[in-house]
Amino acid sequence: MKIRGPVKIAIGFAALVVAAYGGTAAFTKLSLRNVNLDPIPAGNVCLIALDKDAGVQTITAEQMVQIVEGSSKFSADQTSGGGPTSGAVKKRIPVRELLGVLDGNSEDVSTFIAKMRDTAEEDSGASDAPIWTKEDIEKALQSDGPLRTKLENDVNMKVDGTPIPTINRMAFFNGIRVKTPVTLNIPNAKGPTISGFDIVKFQPKFMVAFFKSMREKFYDKNLLQSYYKAFIDEKNEKDPPLDQIMKAVFERSKSSTELDKVTRIGQHTKILVSQDMISKAEMREDAAGKDLTYDLILKLTPEGKNRLWKFSSEGGHQVIVVEKGVPIAQATIGTSLNSQELEIKQIANKSLVQEVINILQSQK
């Protein structure tokens, strides 16, 4: 069949477009064949990327970017001038501790887990409570002696679950803190996993019940002892044996909901560009809108440019600028970005932009 001229032209144009697209994709793949997005240390200024599987959202509130635990009621990339709405989010993600974990700092593990826990109010005041490691608790439970006596005194309960007759005021107000070692499967700048501790408050059930019963009462030290004696005499109950309770505490620390959250968020967050990969920063005023805003222009090193290009070429579309653990701005990438200059537009807070510039200038 003979093909008419205009059709030939259309087919030829389509073929040209496909060839050009294929050539661009092939060029990108070839250029980035040796580039990977392995974990790197963050520094004081960095760009991070969050995968959708992290289960978090970003919002803009009070001239700041916030990363919050997501909800099915909360649409992706939603912003709000007035902060998170009720029921829309569960909890703000502690970015400083998140970056610490991604840097491989084990000290940040316990704080990150604690901040993701939903019992912060119940744990308030427990910072003065004595810390017991899993190892010391097991030693105290295995043999009689001074260590066991100290543990019983600190929890105000015998190892068999019987309340001690004289109340320990520290045990009454705060209980003890149990420190259990945990290992998180989070790739970080120091290795494929990171070890740290989960630290939780513990009080015997009868002590929790007695504490709640005293909330509406006025008492001094002597009256507290009288109320306590009356309480345990009336209840005449005891808790399960302490070794049984502690075993459950240890197991919970290794398989808790908050530990799962920390692991999931860490596994799906990348430090995309570190401070060492940003060679220069500039600020430009933008008066186009209703209010004056500020654009942050970052000049990247070749390595930083290639990591950003790799990320965008694989479908990544959002990066967040973080300064000293505080997310200050986010940028949406609409295409594969092969440039050593990244411009983040319309940042409301000038002082945050200037702080980024000052930090980067100080490293020169």
mmCIF file of C-alpha atoms in Angstrom:
data_model
loop_
_atom_site.group_PDB
_atom_site.id
_atom_site.type_symbol
_atom_site.label_atom_id
_atom_site.label_comp_id
_atom_site.label_asym_id
_atom_site.label_seq_id
_atom_site.Cartn_x
_atom_site.Cartn_y
_atom_site.Cartn_z
ATOM 1 C CA MET A 1 0.000 0.000 0.000
ATOM 2 C CA LYS A 2 1.297 3.463 -0.879
ATOM 3 C CA ILE A 3 1.651 5.846 2.094
ATOM 4 C CA ARG A 4 0.763 9.493 1.547
ATOM 5 C CA GLY A 5 3.285 12.228 2.247
ATOM 6 C CA PRO A 6 1.820 13.792 5.425
ATOM 7 C CA VAL A 7 1.570 10.359 7.028
ATOM 8 C CA LYS A 8 5.205 9.684 6.206
ATOM 9 C CA ILE A 9 6.143 12.960 7.895
ATOM 10 C CA ALA A 10 4.108 12.124 11.024
ATOM 11 C CA ILE A 11 5.631 8.671 11.310
ATOM 12 C CA GLY A 12 9.078 10.087 10.804
ATOM 13 C CA PHE A 13 8.541 12.709 13.525
ATOM 14 C CA ALA A 14 7.283 10.102 15.966
ATOM 15 C CA ALA A 15 10.288 7.935 15.277
ATOM 16 C CA LEU A 16 12.578 10.915 15.843
ATOM 17 C CA VAL A 17 10.987 11.694 19.211
ATOM 18 C CA VAL A 18 11.310 8.086 20.364
ATOM 19 C CA ALA A 19 14.931 7.971 19.252
ATOM 20 C CA ALA A 20 15.726 11.211 21.061
ATOM 21 C CA TYR A 21 14.071 10.002 24.284
ATOM 22 C CA GLY A 22 15.841 6.674 24.054
ATOM 23 C CA GLY A 23 19.140 8.461 23.535
ATOM 24 C CA THR A 24 18.614 10.665 26.612
ATOM 25 C CA ALA A 25 17.693 7.690 28.812
ATOM 26 C CA ALA A 26 20.679 5.745 27.511
ATOM 27 C CA PHE A 27 22.995 8.710 28.143
ATOM 28 C CA THR A 28 21.714 9.050 31.710
ATOM 29 C CA LYS A 29 22.113 5.344 32.407
ATOM 30 C CA LEU A 30 25.623 5.327 30.954
ATOM 31 C CA SER A 31 26.680 8.468 32.861
ATOM 32 C CA LEU A 32 25.421 7.133 36.175
ATOM 33 C CA ARG A 33 26.543 3.535 35.848
ATOM 34 C CA ASN A 34 29.178 3.952 38.598
ATOM 35 C CA VAL A 35 27.078 6.191 40.860
ATOM 36 C CA ASN A 36 25.343 4.659 43.882
ATOM 37 C CA LEU A 37 23.338 6.109 46.740
ATOM 38 C CA ASP A 38 25.183 4.389 49.570
ATOM 39 C CA PRO A 39 24.754 5.891 53.069
ATOM 40 C CA ILE A 40 26.932 8.937 53.832
ATOM 41 C CA PRO A 41 27.416 11.185 56.924
ATOM 42 C CA ALA A 42 25.100 14.186 56.917
ATOM 43 C CA GLY A 43 27.069 17.130 58.306
ATOM 44 C CA ASN A 44 25.318 20.250 59.610
ATOM 45 C CA VAL A 45 23.611 20.934 56.270
ATOM 46 C CA CYS A 46 22.323 18.178 54.008
ATOM 47 C CA LEU A 47 19.622 17.122 51.590
ATOM 48 C CA ILE A 48 17.528 14.129 52.580
ATOM 49 C CA ALA A 49 15.031 12.070 50.611
ATOM 50 C CA LEU A 50 12.076 10.166 52.036
ATOM 51 C CA ASP A 51 10.597 7.167 50.236
ATOM 52 C CA LYS A 52 6.821 6.794 50.341
ATOM 53 C CA ASP A 53 7.299 3.512 52.241
ATOM 54 C CA ALA A 54 8.696 5.487 55.199
ATOM 55 C CA GLY A 55 5.081 6.096 56.202
ATOM 56 C CA VAL A 56 5.607 9.808 56.844
ATOM 57 C CA GLN A 57 4.375 13.086 55.386
ATOM 58 C CA THR A 58 5.835 16.562 55.055
ATOM 59 C CA ILE A 59 3.825 19.627 55.963
ATOM 60 C CA THR A 60 4.635 23.314 56.100
ATOM 61 C CA ALA A 61 3.654 25.054 59.319
ATOM 62 C CA GLU A 62 4.844 28.273 60.970
ATOM 63 C CA GLN A 63 7.415 28.920 58.209
ATOM 64 C CA MET A 64 8.974 25.521 58.825
ATOM 65 C CA VAL A 65 8.893 22.130 57.175
ATOM 66 C CA GLN A 66 7.770 19.358 59.481
ATOM 67 C CA ILE A 67 8.070 15.618 58.916
ATOM 68 C CA VAL A 68 5.233 13.813 60.613
ATOM 69 C CA GLU A 69 3.954 10.282 60.942
ATOM 70 C CA GLY A 70 1.435 9.755 58.177
ATOM 71 C CA SER A 71 -2.223 8.814 58.319
ATOM 72 C CA SER A 72 -4.509 7.349 55.683
ATOM 73 C CA LYS A 73 -6.573 10.510 56.085
ATOM 74 C CA PHE A 74 -3.612 12.674 55.173
ATOM 75 C CA SER A 75 -2.794 13.156 51.475
ATOM 76 C CA ALA A 76 0.791 13.130 50.243
ATOM 77 C CA ASP A 77 2.805 16.350 50.280
ATOM 78 C CA GLN A 78 0.019 18.215 52.041
ATOM 79 C CA THR A 79 0.853 21.617 53.442
ATOM 80 C CA SER A 80 -0.895 23.666 56.062
ATOM 81 C CA GLY A 81 -0.390 27.198 57.210
ATOM 82 C CA GLY A 82 -1.719 26.411 60.649
ATOM 83 C CA GLY A 83 -0.008 23.136 61.443
ATOM 84 C CA PRO A 84 -1.283 19.563 61.531
ATOM 85 C CA THR A 85 -5.025 19.150 61.874
ATOM 86 C CA SER A 86 -6.568 16.934 64.504
ATOM 87 C CA GLY A 87 -6.571 13.298 63.479
ATOM 88 C CA ALA A 88 -4.474 14.002 60.387
ATOM 89 C CA VAL A 89 -1.113 13.066 61.852
ATOM 90 C CA LYS A 90 0.122 10.967 64.724
ATOM 91 C CA LYS A 91 3.500 12.325 65.697
ATOM 92 C CA ARG A 92 6.302 14.608 64.562
ATOM 93 C CA ILE A 93 9.409 12.701 63.488
ATOM 94 C CA PRO A 94 12.554 13.722 65.443
ATOM 95 C CA VAL A 95 14.770 14.603 62.476
ATOM 96 C CA ARG A 96 17.861 15.283 64.586
ATOM 97 C CA GLU A 97 17.802 11.741 65.985
ATOM 98 C CA LEU A 98 16.891 10.300 62.572
ATOM 99 C CA LEU A 99 20.007 11.856 61.064
ATOM 100 C CA GLY A 100 22.026 10.650 64.040
ATOM 101 C CA VAL A 101 20.936 7.069 63.366
ATOM 102 C CA LEU A 102 21.708 7.454 59.647
ATOM 103 C CA ASP A 103 25.139 8.785 60.643
ATOM 104 C CA GLY A 104 25.660 5.610 62.711
ATOM 105 C CA ASN A 105 25.539 7.278 66.142
ATOM 106 C CA SER A 106 24.237 4.641 68.562
ATOM 107 C CA GLU A 107 23.537 7.284 71.246
ATOM 108 C CA ASP A 108 20.607 8.572 69.166
ATOM 109 C CA VAL A 109 18.842 5.196 69.021
ATOM 110 C CA SER A 110 17.260 5.334 72.486
ATOM 111 C CA THR A 111 16.103 8.947 72.095
ATOM 112 C CA PHE A 112 14.590 8.247 68.678
ATOM 113 C CA ILE A 113 12.679 5.236 70.007
ATOM 114 C CA ALA A 114 11.503 7.158 73.084
ATOM 115 C CA LYS A 115 10.199 10.060 70.984
ATOM 116 C CA MET A 116 8.220 7.656 68.801
ATOM 117 C CA ARG A 117 6.625 6.079 71.860
ATOM 118 C CA ASP A 118 3.027 7.037 72.667
ATOM 119 C CA THR A 119 3.541 7.024 76.450
ATOM 120 C CA ALA A 120 5.628 10.174 76.804
ATOM 121 C CA GLU A 121 3.236 11.627 79.369
ATOM 122 C CA GLU A 122 3.355 8.491 81.485
ATOM 123 C CA ASP A 123 7.157 8.487 81.310
ATOM 124 C CA SER A 124 7.463 12.155 82.300
ATOM 125 C CA GLY A 125 9.576 12.570 85.422
ATOM 126 C CA ALA A 126 11.262 9.205 84.956
ATOM 127 C CA SER A 127 14.541 10.856 83.951
ATOM 128 C CA ASP A 128 15.555 10.817 87.631
ATOM 129 C CA ALA A 129 14.796 7.136 88.064
ATOM 130 C CA PRO A 130 17.711 4.714 88.455
ATOM 131 C CA ILE A 131 18.773 2.901 85.277
ATOM 132 C CA TRP A 132 19.038 -0.869 85.332
ATOM 133 C CA THR A 133 20.664 -2.639 82.405
ATOM 134 C CA LYS A 134 19.326 -5.972 81.198
ATOM 135 C CA GLU A 135 22.622 -7.555 82.233
ATOM 136 C CA ASP A 136 22.467 -6.263 85.820
ATOM 137 C CA ILE A 137 18.815 -7.228 86.218
ATOM 138 C CA GLU A 138 19.587 -10.780 85.105
ATOM 139 C CA LYS A 139 22.524 -10.950 87.529
ATOM 140 C CA ALA A 140 20.311 -9.723 90.382
ATOM 141 C CA LEU A 141 17.640 -12.296 89.612
ATOM 142 C CA GLN A 142 20.050 -15.212 89.287
ATOM 143 C CA SER A 143 21.578 -15.037 92.768
ATOM 144 C CA ASP A 144 20.832 -13.596 96.175
ATOM 145 C CA GLY A 145 23.040 -10.753 97.389
ATOM 146 C CA PRO A 146 23.480 -6.943 97.454
ATOM 147 C CA LEU A 147 22.530 -6.494 93.785
ATOM 148 C CA ARG A 148 19.226 -8.305 94.259
ATOM 149 C CA THR A 149 18.529 -6.308 97.427
ATOM 150 C CA LYS A 150 19.135 -3.069 95.552
ATOM 151 C CA LEU A 151 16.827 -4.110 92.694
ATOM 152 C CA GLU A 152 14.064 -5.067 95.110
ATOM 153 C CA ASN A 153 14.436 -1.745 96.910
ATOM 154 C CA ASP A 154 14.389 0.241 93.653
ATOM 155 C CA VAL A 155 11.154 -1.397 92.459
ATOM 156 C CA ASN A 156 9.715 -1.680 95.988
ATOM 157 C CA MET A 157 8.923 -5.340 95.448
ATOM 158 C CA LYS A 158 10.438 -8.716 96.307
ATOM 159 C CA VAL A 159 11.491 -10.963 93.441
ATOM 160 C CA ASP A 160 8.443 -13.158 94.154
ATOM 161 C CA GLY A 161 6.123 -10.190 93.437
ATOM 162 C CA THR A 162 5.349 -9.301 97.070
ATOM 163 C CA PRO A 163 5.219 -5.557 97.937
ATOM 164 C CA ILE A 164 7.926 -4.371 100.338
ATOM 165 C CA PRO A 165 6.262 -3.035 103.542
ATOM 166 C CA THR A 166 8.141 0.310 103.617
ATOM 167 C CA ILE A 167 7.585 2.523 100.601
ATOM 168 C CA ASN A 168 10.490 3.877 98.554
ATOM 169 C CA ARG A 169 9.481 7.355 97.410
ATOM 170 C CA MET A 170 11.570 7.111 94.219
ATOM 171 C CA ALA A 171 9.848 3.849 93.350
ATOM 172 C CA PHE A 172 6.492 5.489 94.081
ATOM 173 C CA PHE A 173 7.049 8.508 91.833
ATOM 174 C CA ASN A 174 9.287 7.158 89.059
ATOM 175 C CA GLY A 175 10.035 3.448 89.319
ATOM 176 C CA ILE A 176 13.139 2.352 87.437
ATOM 177 C CA ARG A 177 14.361 2.629 83.848
ATOM 178 C CA VAL A 178 15.151 -0.645 82.110
ATOM 179 C CA LYS A 179 17.893 -0.459 79.472
ATOM 180 C CA THR A 180 17.694 -3.240 76.875
ATOM 181 C CA PRO A 181 20.126 -3.615 73.951
ATOM 182 C CA VAL A 182 18.532 -3.544 70.485
ATOM 183 C CA THR A 183 19.856 -3.820 66.940
ATOM 184 C CA LEU A 184 18.176 -1.984 64.068
ATOM 185 C CA ASN A 185 18.502 -3.141 60.467
ATOM 186 C CA ILE A 186 19.071 0.371 59.156
ATOM 187 C CA PRO A 187 21.864 1.007 56.624
ATOM 188 C CA ASN A 188 23.916 3.916 57.912
ATOM 189 C CA ALA A 189 27.252 5.662 57.370
ATOM 190 C CA LYS A 190 29.029 3.121 59.602
ATOM 191 C CA GLY A 191 27.477 -0.147 58.456
ATOM 192 C CA PRO A 192 24.359 -2.143 57.532
ATOM 193 C CA THR A 193 22.954 -2.173 61.073
ATOM 194 C CA ILE A 194 23.127 0.004 64.172
ATOM 195 C CA SER A 195 23.042 -1.094 67.816
ATOM 196 C CA GLY A 196 21.743 0.914 70.727
ATOM 197 C CA PHE A 197 19.362 0.688 73.681
ATOM 198 C CA ASP A 198 15.677 0.927 74.360
ATOM 199 C CA ILE A 199 15.055 2.557 77.739
ATOM 200 C CA VAL A 200 11.600 2.131 79.292
ATOM 201 C CA LYS A 201 10.046 2.998 82.604
ATOM 202 C CA PHE A 202 8.946 0.147 84.874
ATOM 203 C CA GLN A 203 6.808 0.070 88.017
ATOM 204 C CA PRO A 204 5.017 -2.916 89.563
ATOM 205 C CA LYS A 205 1.264 -2.948 88.864
ATOM 206 C CA PHE A 206 0.372 -2.450 92.518
ATOM 207 C CA MET A 207 2.636 0.626 92.657
ATOM 208 C CA VAL A 208 0.997 2.112 89.560
ATOM 209 C CA ALA A 209 -2.431 1.517 91.108
ATOM 210 C CA PHE A 210 -1.361 3.091 94.412
ATOM 211 C CA PHE A 211 0.139 6.113 92.644
ATOM 212 C CA LYS A 212 -3.148 6.718 90.793
ATOM 213 C CA SER A 213 -5.096 6.416 94.030
ATOM 214 C CA MET A 214 -2.999 9.210 95.589
ATOM 215 C CA ARG A 215 -3.448 11.806 92.840
ATOM 216 C CA GLU A 216 -6.263 13.651 94.613
ATOM 217 C CA LYS A 217 -4.790 13.446 98.122
ATOM 218 C CA PHE A 218 -2.488 15.675 100.136
ATOM 219 C CA TYR A 219 0.229 13.932 102.097
ATOM 220 C CA ASP A 220 3.686 14.215 103.603
ATOM 221 C CA LYS A 221 6.277 11.455 103.966
ATOM 222 C CA ASN A 222 4.659 9.903 107.034
ATOM 223 C CA LEU A 223 1.144 10.044 105.612
ATOM 224 C CA LEU A 224 2.355 8.452 102.386
ATOM 225 C CA GLN A 225 3.641 5.463 104.346
ATOM 226 C CA SER A 226 0.311 5.178 106.184
ATOM 227 C CA TYR A 227 -1.687 5.325 102.965
ATOM 228 C CA TYR A 228 0.668 2.780 101.378
ATOM 229 C CA LYS A 229 0.355 0.290 104.251
ATOM 230 C CA ALA A 230 -3.428 0.596 104.195
ATOM 231 C CA PHE A 231 -3.467 0.088 100.432
ATOM 232 C CA ILE A 232 -1.373 -3.088 100.331
ATOM 233 C CA ASP A 233 -3.143 -4.514 103.414
ATOM 234 C CA GLU A 234 -6.546 -3.943 101.798
ATOM 235 C CA LYS A 235 -5.576 -5.306 98.381
ATOM 236 C CA ASN A 236 -3.488 -8.166 99.784
ATOM 237 C CA GLU A 237 -2.245 -8.913 96.263
ATOM 238 C CA LYS A 238 1.109 -9.442 94.672
ATOM 239 C CA ASP A 239 2.490 -9.092 91.161
ATOM 240 C CA PRO A 240 3.861 -11.982 89.080
ATOM 241 C CA PRO A 241 7.481 -12.947 89.867
ATOM 242 C CA LEU A 242 9.981 -10.294 88.855
ATOM 243 C CA ASP A 243 11.922 -12.565 86.488
ATOM 244 C CA GLN A 244 8.722 -13.247 84.553
ATOM 245 C CA ILE A 245 7.905 -9.539 84.341
ATOM 246 C CA MET A 246 11.415 -8.566 83.258
ATOM 247 C CA LYS A 247 11.478 -11.205 80.545
ATOM 248 C CA ALA A 248 8.348 -9.636 79.063
ATOM 249 C CA VAL A 249 9.905 -6.154 79.291
ATOM 250 C CA PHE A 250 13.039 -7.315 77.462
ATOM 251 C CA GLU A 251 11.027 -9.030 74.742
ATOM 252 C CA ARG A 252 8.809 -6.011 74.211
ATOM 253 C CA SER A 253 11.831 -3.766 73.674
ATOM 254 C CA LYS A 254 13.051 -6.042 70.882
ATOM 255 C CA SER A 255 9.712 -6.205 69.051
ATOM 256 C CA SER A 256 7.858 -3.016 69.944
ATOM 257 C CA THR A 257 5.710 -0.903 67.639
ATOM 258 C CA GLU A 258 7.968 2.102 68.091
ATOM 259 C CA LEU A 259 11.057 0.055 67.223
ATOM 260 C CA ASP A 260 9.307 -1.038 64.024
ATOM 261 C CA LYS A 261 8.499 2.591 63.220
ATOM 262 C CA VAL A 262 12.070 3.740 63.759
ATOM 263 C CA THR A 263 13.392 0.920 61.587
ATOM 264 C CA ARG A 264 10.907 1.587 58.786
ATOM 265 C CA ILE A 265 11.592 5.324 58.714
ATOM 266 C CA GLY A 266 15.360 4.808 58.830
ATOM 267 C CA GLN A 267 15.329 2.215 56.055
ATOM 268 C CA HIS A 268 13.397 4.525 53.741
ATOM 269 C CA THR A 269 15.282 7.760 54.369
ATOM 270 C CA LYS A 270 18.439 8.694 52.464
ATOM 271 C CA ILE A 271 21.028 11.345 53.174
ATOM 272 C CA LEU A 272 21.196 12.284 49.520
ATOM 273 C CA VAL A 273 23.717 15.121 49.589
ATOM 274 C CA SER A 274 26.012 15.814 52.551
ATOM 275 C CA GLN A 275 27.485 19.110 53.670
ATOM 276 C CA ASP A 276 30.800 18.197 52.038
ATOM 277 C CA MET A 277 28.999 17.925 48.679
ATOM 278 C CA ILE A 278 27.709 21.518 48.772
ATOM 279 C CA SER A 279 30.410 23.907 47.591
ATOM 280 C CA LYS A 280 28.518 27.184 47.811
ATOM 281 C CA ALA A 281 25.175 28.680 48.812
ATOM 282 C CA GLU A 282 23.473 31.934 47.847
ATOM 283 C CA MET A 283 20.233 33.679 48.769
ATOM 284 C CA ARG A 284 17.969 35.655 46.488
ATOM 285 C CA GLU A 285 14.879 37.661 47.430
ATOM 286 C CA ASP A 286 11.632 36.839 45.656
ATOM 287 C CA ALA A 287 9.007 39.580 45.688
ATOM 288 C CA ALA A 288 6.715 38.007 43.091
ATOM 289 C CA GLY A 289 4.173 36.760 45.598
ATOM 290 C CA LYS A 290 2.034 38.429 48.235
ATOM 291 C CA ASP A 291 4.809 38.197 50.838
ATOM 292 C CA LEU A 292 8.544 38.519 50.409
ATOM 293 C CA THR A 293 10.221 35.103 50.306
ATOM 294 C CA TYR A 294 13.759 33.856 49.751
ATOM 295 C CA ASP A 295 15.302 31.425 47.310
ATOM 296 C CA LEU A 296 18.221 29.239 48.377
ATOM 297 C CA ILE A 297 20.649 28.367 45.584
ATOM 298 C CA LEU A 298 22.995 25.476 46.349
ATOM 299 C CA LYS A 299 26.047 24.752 44.217
ATOM 300 C CA LEU A 300 26.873 21.056 44.346
ATOM 301 C CA THR A 301 30.149 19.248 43.854
ATOM 302 C CA PRO A 302 30.283 16.730 40.970
ATOM 303 C CA GLU A 303 29.602 13.916 43.449
ATOM 304 C CA GLY A 304 26.620 15.754 44.928
ATOM 305 C CA LYS A 305 25.273 16.540 41.471
ATOM 306 C CA ASN A 306 25.555 12.911 40.388
ATOM 307 C CA ARG A 307 23.786 11.603 43.512
ATOM 308 C CA LEU A 308 20.935 14.061 42.974
ATOM 309 C CA TRP A 309 20.805 13.151 39.264
ATOM 310 C CA LYS A 310 20.738 9.442 40.126
ATOM 311 C CA PHE A 311 17.932 9.977 42.620
ATOM 312 C CA SER A 312 15.804 12.024 40.205
ATOM 313 C CA SER A 313 16.435 9.684 37.277
ATOM 314 C CA GLU A 314 15.055 6.782 39.315
ATOM 315 C CA GLY A 315 11.791 8.576 40.010
ATOM 316 C CA GLY A 316 12.694 10.480 43.189
ATOM 317 C CA HIS A 317 10.782 13.729 43.263
ATOM 318 C CA GLN A 318 11.245 15.423 46.644
ATOM 319 C CA VAL A 319 14.254 16.510 48.701
ATOM 320 C CA ILE A 320 14.339 18.307 52.041
ATOM 321 C CA VAL A 321 16.997 20.757 53.175
ATOM 322 C CA VAL A 322 18.015 20.048 56.777
ATOM 323 C CA GLU A 323 20.115 22.400 58.881
ATOM 324 C CA LYS A 324 21.461 21.099 62.208
ATOM 325 C CA GLY A 325 18.699 18.511 62.421
ATOM 326 C CA VAL A 326 15.933 20.978 61.521
ATOM 327 C CA PRO A 327 14.108 20.631 58.170
ATOM 328 C CA ILE A 328 13.835 24.146 56.755
ATOM 329 C CA ALA A 329 12.642 23.731 53.162
ATOM 330 C CA GLN A 330 11.607 21.187 50.586
ATOM 331 C CA ALA A 331 12.015 21.088 46.829
ATOM 332 C CA THR A 332 9.998 19.100 44.305
ATOM 333 C CA ILE A 333 11.861 17.719 41.307
ATOM 334 C CA GLY A 334 9.781 17.348 38.152
ATOM 335 C CA THR A 335 12.356 15.748 35.886
ATOM 336 C CA SER A 336 15.736 14.045 35.791
ATOM 337 C CA LEU A 337 18.003 16.719 37.222
ATOM 338 C CA ASN A 338 21.491 16.898 35.724
ATOM 339 C CA SER A 339 22.753 20.152 37.201
ATOM 340 C CA GLN A 340 25.276 21.278 39.768
ATOM 341 C CA GLU A 341 22.871 23.997 40.906
ATOM 342 C CA LEU A 342 19.763 23.324 42.939
ATOM 343 C CA GLU A 343 17.334 26.147 43.627
ATOM 344 C CA ILE A 344 14.831 25.893 46.468
ATOM 345 C CA LYS A 345 12.257 28.630 46.055
ATOM 346 C CA GLN A 346 9.918 30.628 48.268
ATOM 347 C CA ILE A 347 11.341 29.967 51.724
ATOM 348 C CA ALA A 348 9.535 32.227 54.190
ATOM 349 C CA ASN A 349 12.141 32.386 56.962
ATOM 350 C CA LYS A 350 15.148 34.482 55.930
ATOM 351 C CA SER A 351 17.170 33.719 59.055
ATOM 352 C CA LEU A 352 17.084 29.972 58.353
ATOM 353 C CA VAL A 353 18.366 30.520 54.833
ATOM 354 C CA GLN A 354 21.119 32.806 56.117
ATOM 355 C CA GLU A 355 22.120 30.208 58.731
ATOM 356 C CA VAL A 356 22.596 27.604 55.991
ATOM 357 C CA ILE A 357 24.833 30.031 54.084
ATOM 358 C CA ASN A 358 26.839 30.866 57.199
ATOM 359 C CA ILE A 359 27.418 27.179 57.996
ATOM 360 C CA LEU A 360 28.590 26.411 54.467
ATOM 361 C CA GLN A 361 30.852 29.473 54.370
ATOM 362 C CA SER A 362 32.441 28.499 57.680
ATOM 363 C CA GLN A 363 33.663 25.175 56.253
ATOM 364 C CA LYS A 364 35.808 26.903 53.642
#
